[in-house]
């Protein structure tokens, strides 16, 4: 009776040895970057979050040290930042404006947010962000005022629009003369301007504004906490962009869409006609076409995200073809499905986007199908909080791999390898202006 027992013990020991060996191979750095592996596809495609990261993005030490230099006693004038677009585009422009104000030794006036008829939107800066908190946190970085002095309060600012300028230019050379002449100007920052040429004091002001000083109002924080509490845990926050205007803007065409989706896209196109022929192929291969919900579900499957995962959908109400996702991942939740009450029904673009932002930066994991202003901001805030389960799904990889004729398991394996390397190397996970790369 002893021999069978010994044999059984040896078999168990052998099985444990094999399991441990596979685990060591699976999670070793050399495995993460190898292009081929003897491990079976099932084992190789462990859930993406189980991989050990090699690089993390954290706030740079020079920024965390503080404002770096004392503010000059005399200001050169007052600057108001005029912000247009969605909430996170306006946030980006405002943060740029804070850096410019410090660069030009100007006093910052609270910004003007666009009144957007498209969203029935009239929320101002003070409706979204806590003004007193912002002023307190910016103390020493840049001077901020809620009201202009008496001699300027009745005047409109002199408009300096930098947003359409092409290439690089110098704010000191092009904007400071107007500030000194008029004493009160409004600006829209240029997207093309390189912030790495700012002095550290201006960069620190920008970083402080973007990541430490912009806190939602108490009312929005409370509503965001209510929404967060209502989502089943744990959950993945998914920022999915497949609205008619987004698809129309991309100038991409899709096969097999429903007649209703096609009609909605055509209504949103205007003068933007879709690319055709070789131009369409090249455009798609560059990753310019939004992922459909069905394509998104396929990539989630390739990353071994379980189909019973709770998913919070951070998006507007106009997403098309959503059944392509929900037919595979049925546990999908939205703010409109979880919140009720008059206060929520009265919310529009900016304040609703603020709720999505709050949920995304506090989610267990975050994935985005786009690399827009919200995605960059959320990724950076999650890095600031030490939440690194963050990944951008690759539109380019999906387009290239499918154009090569890959499908089924071959496509799943290829998608896994692309996103595996992006995740372990932290590719695109944070903005470079205020964050530095740390090797683990």
PDB file of N, CA and C in Angstrom, residues 6 16 62 103 111 125 130 139 204 223 225 236 252 257 262 264 278 287 301 308 319 373 375 414 416:
ATOM      1  N   UNK A   6       3.241   6.638  -2.546  1.00  0.00           N
ATOM      2  CA  UNK A   6       4.447   7.337  -2.991  1.00  0.00           C
ATOM      3  C   UNK A   6       4.291   7.817  -4.426  1.00  0.00           C
ATOM      4  N   UNK A  16       2.846  20.021  -9.611  1.00  0.00           N
ATOM      5  CA  UNK A  16       3.118  21.330  -9.029  1.00  0.00           C
ATOM      6  C   UNK A  16       4.345  21.968  -9.647  1.00  0.00           C
ATOM      7  N   UNK A  62      11.017  67.367 -10.338  1.00  0.00           N
ATOM      8  CA  UNK A  62      11.150  68.820 -10.387  1.00  0.00           C
ATOM      9  C   UNK A  62       9.805  69.509 -10.151  1.00  0.00           C
ATOM     10  N   UNK A 103       4.493  82.225 -17.558  1.00  0.00           N
ATOM     11  CA  UNK A 103       5.585  82.553 -18.477  1.00  0.00           C
ATOM     12  C   UNK A 103       5.665  84.061 -18.712  1.00  0.00           C
ATOM     13  N   UNK A 111     -11.282  81.513 -16.270  1.00  0.00           N
ATOM     14  CA  UNK A 111     -11.474  81.351 -17.714  1.00  0.00           C
ATOM     15  C   UNK A 111     -12.927  81.477 -18.152  1.00  0.00           C
ATOM     16  N   UNK A 125     -16.884  77.734 -15.771  1.00  0.00           N
ATOM     17  CA  UNK A 125     -15.790  77.146 -15.002  1.00  0.00           C
ATOM     18  C   UNK A 125     -16.227  76.855 -13.576  1.00  0.00           C
ATOM     19  N   UNK A 130     -14.113  73.705  -8.416  1.00  0.00           N
ATOM     20  CA  UNK A 130     -14.127  74.432  -7.156  1.00  0.00           C
ATOM     21  C   UNK A 130     -13.149  75.604  -7.257  1.00  0.00           C
ATOM     22  N   UNK A 139      -1.552  79.049  -5.257  1.00  0.00           N
ATOM     23  CA  UNK A 139      -0.801  80.053  -4.506  1.00  0.00           C
ATOM     24  C   UNK A 139       0.700  79.804  -4.633  1.00  0.00           C
ATOM     25  N   UNK A 204       5.835  74.051 -14.117  1.00  0.00           N
ATOM     26  CA  UNK A 204       5.313  73.633 -12.811  1.00  0.00           C
ATOM     27  C   UNK A 204       3.920  74.204 -12.573  1.00  0.00           C
ATOM     28  N   UNK A 223     -22.350  63.826  -6.642  1.00  0.00           N
ATOM     29  CA  UNK A 223     -23.060  63.057  -7.662  1.00  0.00           C
ATOM     30  C   UNK A 223     -22.143  61.979  -8.260  1.00  0.00           C
ATOM     31  N   UNK A 225     -19.704  60.465  -6.658  1.00  0.00           N
ATOM     32  CA  UNK A 225     -19.600  59.420  -5.640  1.00  0.00           C
ATOM     33  C   UNK A 225     -20.840  58.534  -5.640  1.00  0.00           C
ATOM     34  N   UNK A 236     -14.545  47.624 -14.917  1.00  0.00           N
ATOM     35  CA  UNK A 236     -13.684  48.222 -15.934  1.00  0.00           C
ATOM     36  C   UNK A 236     -14.408  49.434 -16.500  1.00  0.00           C
ATOM     37  N   UNK A 252     -14.239  57.849 -42.224  1.00  0.00           N
ATOM     38  CA  UNK A 252     -14.109  56.409 -42.447  1.00  0.00           C
ATOM     39  C   UNK A 252     -15.461  55.825 -42.826  1.00  0.00           C
ATOM     40  N   UNK A 257     -23.114  48.061 -41.096  1.00  0.00           N
ATOM     41  CA  UNK A 257     -23.793  48.866 -40.088  1.00  0.00           C
ATOM     42  C   UNK A 257     -25.292  48.847 -40.357  1.00  0.00           C
ATOM     43  N   UNK A 262     -26.136  54.162 -40.430  1.00  0.00           N
ATOM     44  CA  UNK A 262     -25.689  54.771 -41.684  1.00  0.00           C
ATOM     45  C   UNK A 262     -26.363  56.132 -41.874  1.00  0.00           C
ATOM     46  N   UNK A 264     -27.597  58.105 -39.540  1.00  0.00           N
ATOM     47  CA  UNK A 264     -27.089  59.054 -38.549  1.00  0.00           C
ATOM     48  C   UNK A 264     -25.718  59.600 -38.945  1.00  0.00           C
ATOM     49  N   UNK A 278      -7.487  53.535 -52.247  1.00  0.00           N
ATOM     50  CA  UNK A 278      -6.205  53.410 -51.564  1.00  0.00           C
ATOM     51  C   UNK A 278      -6.075  54.417 -50.424  1.00  0.00           C
ATOM     52  N   UNK A 287      -4.600  54.077 -38.206  1.00  0.00           N
ATOM     53  CA  UNK A 287      -5.341  54.079 -36.955  1.00  0.00           C
ATOM     54  C   UNK A 287      -6.283  55.248 -36.802  1.00  0.00           C
ATOM     55  N   UNK A 301     -11.680  40.442 -25.778  1.00  0.00           N
ATOM     56  CA  UNK A 301     -11.560  38.991 -25.741  1.00  0.00           C
ATOM     57  C   UNK A 301     -10.123  38.541 -25.931  1.00  0.00           C
ATOM     58  N   UNK A 308     -17.999  38.138 -18.116  1.00  0.00           N
ATOM     59  CA  UNK A 308     -18.893  38.574 -17.048  1.00  0.00           C
ATOM     60  C   UNK A 308     -18.367  39.817 -16.322  1.00  0.00           C
ATOM     61  N   UNK A 319     -24.039  56.499 -28.845  1.00  0.00           N
ATOM     62  CA  UNK A 319     -23.208  55.412 -29.371  1.00  0.00           C
ATOM     63  C   UNK A 319     -24.040  54.481 -30.246  1.00  0.00           C
ATOM     64  N   UNK A 373      -8.426  63.974 -25.489  1.00  0.00           N
ATOM     65  CA  UNK A 373      -8.094  64.775 -24.313  1.00  0.00           C
ATOM     66  C   UNK A 373      -8.532  64.112 -23.016  1.00  0.00           C
ATOM     67  N   UNK A 375      -8.955  60.885 -22.465  1.00  0.00           N
ATOM     68  CA  UNK A 375      -8.154  59.686 -22.230  1.00  0.00           C
ATOM     69  C   UNK A 375      -6.773  60.038 -21.661  1.00  0.00           C
ATOM     70  N   UNK A 414      -2.181  37.870 -32.205  1.00  0.00           N
ATOM     71  CA  UNK A 414      -1.457  39.065 -32.643  1.00  0.00           C
ATOM     72  C   UNK A 414      -1.890  40.292 -31.840  1.00  0.00           C
ATOM     73  N   UNK A 416      -3.104  40.256 -28.829  1.00  0.00           N
ATOM     74  CA  UNK A 416      -2.566  40.065 -27.478  1.00  0.00           C
ATOM     75  C   UNK A 416      -1.128  40.571 -27.391  1.00  0.00           C
TER      76      UNK A 416
END
